[in-house]
Amino acid sequence: MAKAIHSMIRVLDEDRSVAFYSAAFGLSVADRLDFPDFTLVYMSNSETGFEVELTINKGRTEPYNLGDGYGHLAVSVADLDAEHARFEAEGLNPRKLVEFAPAGELVGRFFFVADPDGYQIEVLERSGRFQ
């Protein structure tokens, strides 16, 4: 069976992105591979072996066009209300809390936040299928 190990995103400013993912999700740098034209930064935490891979292309000065194909990353948290309040206190600009119940039955509670490059991240409350 295949095992998901990381998701790569291209970022403009390494320090700004590392600071965001550290403050928002408690990720720390697990590895950093520096090459002549680009740098790869792998970030993770003790909750999972899955990593976010930040790719920094050296010499890039223009923000990336995210296009219309990118959806979002998702993480789960035990206490959504507390995390939303913490994101607000950290100045991370979370969007509003949503209770998703399209047919009257709660499917999930969540909010979204954008990283410094505009990538959308869904923060879901751990319940049901979102563990």
PDB file of C-alpha atoms in Angstrom:
ATOM      1  CA  MET A   1       0.000   0.000   0.000  1.00  0.00           C
ATOM      2  CA  ALA A   2       1.178   3.511  -0.716  1.00  0.00           C
ATOM      3  CA  LYS A   3       1.756   5.833   2.231  1.00  0.00           C
ATOM      4  CA  ALA A   4       1.381   9.621   1.912  1.00  0.00           C
ATOM      5  CA  ILE A   5       4.621  11.216   3.114  1.00  0.00           C
ATOM      6  CA  HIS A   6       4.589  14.889   2.071  1.00  0.00           C
ATOM      7  CA  SER A   7       2.971  17.615   0.038  1.00  0.00           C
ATOM      8  CA  MET A   8       5.167  20.176  -1.731  1.00  0.00           C
ATOM      9  CA  ILE A   9       4.352  23.838  -2.157  1.00  0.00           C
ATOM     10  CA  ARG A  10       6.483  26.560  -3.746  1.00  0.00           C
ATOM     11  CA  VAL A  11       7.077  29.542  -1.490  1.00  0.00           C
ATOM     12  CA  LEU A  12       8.706  32.894  -2.083  1.00  0.00           C
ATOM     13  CA  ASP A  13      10.247  33.624   1.333  1.00  0.00           C
ATOM     14  CA  GLU A  14      11.655  30.720   3.358  1.00  0.00           C
ATOM     15  CA  ASP A  15      11.827  32.528   6.714  1.00  0.00           C
ATOM     16  CA  ARG A  16       8.292  33.915   6.433  1.00  0.00           C
ATOM     17  CA  SER A  17       6.856  30.507   5.485  1.00  0.00           C
ATOM     18  CA  VAL A  18       8.759  28.592   8.187  1.00  0.00           C
ATOM     19  CA  ALA A  19       7.546  31.128  10.778  1.00  0.00           C
ATOM     20  CA  PHE A  20       3.926  30.765   9.599  1.00  0.00           C
ATOM     21  CA  TYR A  21       3.854  26.945   9.656  1.00  0.00           C
ATOM     22  CA  SER A  22       5.609  26.927  13.016  1.00  0.00           C
ATOM     23  CA  ALA A  23       3.194  29.417  14.615  1.00  0.00           C
ATOM     24  CA  ALA A  24       0.055  28.044  12.975  1.00  0.00           C
ATOM     25  CA  PHE A  25       0.588  24.284  13.203  1.00  0.00           C
ATOM     26  CA  GLY A  26       3.546  23.670  15.482  1.00  0.00           C
ATOM     27  CA  LEU A  27       5.661  22.373  12.602  1.00  0.00           C
ATOM     28  CA  SER A  28       9.417  22.514  12.850  1.00  0.00           C
ATOM     29  CA  VAL A  29      12.125  22.001  10.286  1.00  0.00           C
ATOM     30  CA  ALA A  30      12.859  18.277  10.040  1.00  0.00           C
ATOM     31  CA  ASP A  31      15.376  18.639   7.213  1.00  0.00           C
ATOM     32  CA  ARG A  32      16.752  21.299   4.887  1.00  0.00           C
ATOM     33  CA  LEU A  33      18.407  20.424   1.591  1.00  0.00           C
ATOM     34  CA  ASP A  34      20.196  23.282  -0.156  1.00  0.00           C
ATOM     35  CA  PHE A  35      21.035  23.031  -3.864  1.00  0.00           C
ATOM     36  CA  PRO A  36      22.495  25.618  -6.267  1.00  0.00           C
ATOM     37  CA  ASP A  37      19.117  26.625  -7.760  1.00  0.00           C
ATOM     38  CA  PHE A  38      16.617  25.768  -5.019  1.00  0.00           C
ATOM     39  CA  THR A  39      16.195  24.752  -1.392  1.00  0.00           C
ATOM     40  CA  LEU A  40      13.854  22.107   0.046  1.00  0.00           C
ATOM     41  CA  VAL A  41      12.621  22.515   3.620  1.00  0.00           C
ATOM     42  CA  TYR A  42      10.709  19.622   5.204  1.00  0.00           C
ATOM     43  CA  MET A  43       8.487  20.534   8.154  1.00  0.00           C
ATOM     44  CA  SER A  44       6.680  18.192  10.522  1.00  0.00           C
ATOM     45  CA  ASN A  45       5.497  17.681  14.085  1.00  0.00           C
ATOM     46  CA  SER A  46       5.031  14.744  16.454  1.00  0.00           C
ATOM     47  CA  GLU A  47       1.334  14.295  15.525  1.00  0.00           C
ATOM     48  CA  THR A  48       2.114  12.581  12.218  1.00  0.00           C
ATOM     49  CA  GLY A  49       4.916  11.470   9.932  1.00  0.00           C
ATOM     50  CA  PHE A  50       3.411  13.514   7.078  1.00  0.00           C
ATOM     51  CA  GLU A  51       5.526  16.507   6.093  1.00  0.00           C
ATOM     52  CA  VAL A  52       5.000  19.800   4.310  1.00  0.00           C
ATOM     53  CA  GLU A  53       7.819  20.348   1.814  1.00  0.00           C
ATOM     54  CA  LEU A  54       8.569  23.994   1.107  1.00  0.00           C
ATOM     55  CA  THR A  55      10.397  24.569  -2.176  1.00  0.00           C
ATOM     56  CA  ILE A  56      12.235  27.863  -2.477  1.00  0.00           C
ATOM     57  CA  ASN A  57      13.496  28.628  -5.990  1.00  0.00           C
ATOM     58  CA  LYS A  58      16.519  30.900  -5.637  1.00  0.00           C
ATOM     59  CA  GLY A  59      16.294  34.207  -7.477  1.00  0.00           C
ATOM     60  CA  ARG A  60      12.484  34.136  -7.648  1.00  0.00           C
ATOM     61  CA  THR A  61      11.040  37.542  -6.788  1.00  0.00           C
ATOM     62  CA  GLU A  62       7.468  37.330  -8.103  1.00  0.00           C
ATOM     63  CA  PRO A  63       4.713  35.547  -6.147  1.00  0.00           C
ATOM     64  CA  TYR A  64       3.551  32.248  -7.607  1.00  0.00           C
ATOM     65  CA  ASN A  65       0.278  32.121  -9.528  1.00  0.00           C
ATOM     66  CA  LEU A  66      -1.735  29.482  -7.669  1.00  0.00           C
ATOM     67  CA  GLY A  67      -4.062  29.093 -10.639  1.00  0.00           C
ATOM     68  CA  ASP A  68      -7.437  27.448 -10.409  1.00  0.00           C
ATOM     69  CA  GLY A  69      -6.262  23.870  -9.818  1.00  0.00           C
ATOM     70  CA  TYR A  70      -5.021  24.069  -6.229  1.00  0.00           C
ATOM     71  CA  GLY A  71      -7.566  23.137  -3.558  1.00  0.00           C
ATOM     72  CA  HIS A  72      -6.212  23.069  -0.016  1.00  0.00           C
ATOM     73  CA  LEU A  73      -4.271  21.186   2.633  1.00  0.00           C
ATOM     74  CA  ALA A  74      -6.171  20.028   5.709  1.00  0.00           C
ATOM     75  CA  VAL A  75      -5.159  19.433   9.318  1.00  0.00           C
ATOM     76  CA  SER A  76      -7.236  18.280  12.275  1.00  0.00           C
ATOM     77  CA  VAL A  77      -7.223  19.669  15.821  1.00  0.00           C
ATOM     78  CA  ALA A  78      -8.824  18.543  19.067  1.00  0.00           C
ATOM     79  CA  ASP A  79     -10.308  21.913  20.078  1.00  0.00           C
ATOM     80  CA  LEU A  80     -11.334  23.985  17.053  1.00  0.00           C
ATOM     81  CA  ASP A  81     -12.607  26.954  19.067  1.00  0.00           C
ATOM     82  CA  ALA A  82      -9.352  27.222  21.025  1.00  0.00           C
ATOM     83  CA  GLU A  83      -7.271  26.959  17.838  1.00  0.00           C
ATOM     84  CA  HIS A  84      -9.350  29.624  16.105  1.00  0.00           C
ATOM     85  CA  ALA A  85      -8.833  31.948  19.073  1.00  0.00           C
ATOM     86  CA  ARG A  86      -5.092  31.167  19.097  1.00  0.00           C
ATOM     87  CA  PHE A  87      -4.819  31.915  15.359  1.00  0.00           C
ATOM     88  CA  GLU A  88      -6.560  35.257  15.942  1.00  0.00           C
ATOM     89  CA  ALA A  89      -4.236  36.070  18.859  1.00  0.00           C
ATOM     90  CA  GLU A  90      -1.187  35.195  16.693  1.00  0.00           C
ATOM     91  CA  GLY A  91      -2.449  37.542  13.953  1.00  0.00           C
ATOM     92  CA  LEU A  92      -2.772  34.667  11.459  1.00  0.00           C
ATOM     93  CA  ASN A  93      -6.138  35.928  10.151  1.00  0.00           C
ATOM     94  CA  PRO A  94      -8.283  32.790  10.254  1.00  0.00           C
ATOM     95  CA  ARG A  95     -11.593  32.958   8.413  1.00  0.00           C
ATOM     96  CA  LYS A  96     -14.881  32.376  10.226  1.00  0.00           C
ATOM     97  CA  LEU A  97     -15.781  29.109  11.920  1.00  0.00           C
ATOM     98  CA  VAL A  98     -18.109  26.981   9.794  1.00  0.00           C
ATOM     99  CA  GLU A  99     -20.479  24.198  10.830  1.00  0.00           C
ATOM    100  CA  PHE A 100     -20.959  22.188   7.641  1.00  0.00           C
ATOM    101  CA  ALA A 101     -24.340  20.448   7.755  1.00  0.00           C
ATOM    102  CA  PRO A 102     -25.778  20.529   4.228  1.00  0.00           C
ATOM    103  CA  ALA A 103     -28.559  17.989   4.910  1.00  0.00           C
ATOM    104  CA  GLY A 104     -29.159  19.002   8.509  1.00  0.00           C
ATOM    105  CA  GLU A 105     -26.611  16.550   9.940  1.00  0.00           C
ATOM    106  CA  LEU A 106     -23.222  17.910  11.011  1.00  0.00           C
ATOM    107  CA  VAL A 107     -20.477  16.689   8.680  1.00  0.00           C
ATOM    108  CA  GLY A 108     -17.686  18.787  10.143  1.00  0.00           C
ATOM    109  CA  ARG A 109     -16.610  22.011  11.820  1.00  0.00           C
ATOM    110  CA  PHE A 110     -13.734  23.977  10.345  1.00  0.00           C
ATOM    111  CA  PHE A 111     -12.116  27.238   9.392  1.00  0.00           C
ATOM    112  CA  PHE A 112      -9.664  28.192   6.668  1.00  0.00           C
ATOM    113  CA  VAL A 113      -6.451  30.192   6.866  1.00  0.00           C
ATOM    114  CA  ALA A 114      -4.105  31.324   4.083  1.00  0.00           C
ATOM    115  CA  ASP A 115      -0.346  30.953   4.373  1.00  0.00           C
ATOM    116  CA  PRO A 116       1.944  33.842   3.335  1.00  0.00           C
ATOM    117  CA  ASP A 117       1.887  32.685  -0.312  1.00  0.00           C
ATOM    118  CA  GLY A 118      -1.900  32.355  -0.447  1.00  0.00           C
ATOM    119  CA  TYR A 119      -2.179  28.575  -0.069  1.00  0.00           C
ATOM    120  CA  GLN A 120      -5.423  27.699   1.697  1.00  0.00           C
ATOM    121  CA  ILE A 121      -5.326  25.407   4.745  1.00  0.00           C
ATOM    122  CA  GLU A 122      -8.450  23.903   6.266  1.00  0.00           C
ATOM    123  CA  VAL A 123      -8.393  23.388  10.033  1.00  0.00           C
ATOM    124  CA  LEU A 124     -10.953  20.722  10.979  1.00  0.00           C
ATOM    125  CA  GLU A 125     -12.204  19.658  14.378  1.00  0.00           C
ATOM    126  CA  ARG A 126     -11.306  16.026  15.086  1.00  0.00           C
ATOM    127  CA  SER A 127     -14.568  14.128  14.832  1.00  0.00           C
ATOM    128  CA  GLY A 128     -16.248  11.626  12.538  1.00  0.00           C
ATOM    129  CA  ARG A 129     -14.075  10.919   9.529  1.00  0.00           C
ATOM    130  CA  PHE A 130     -11.733  13.834  10.286  1.00  0.00           C
ATOM    131  CA  GLN A 131      -9.385  12.310  12.841  1.00  0.00           C
TER     132      GLN A 131
END
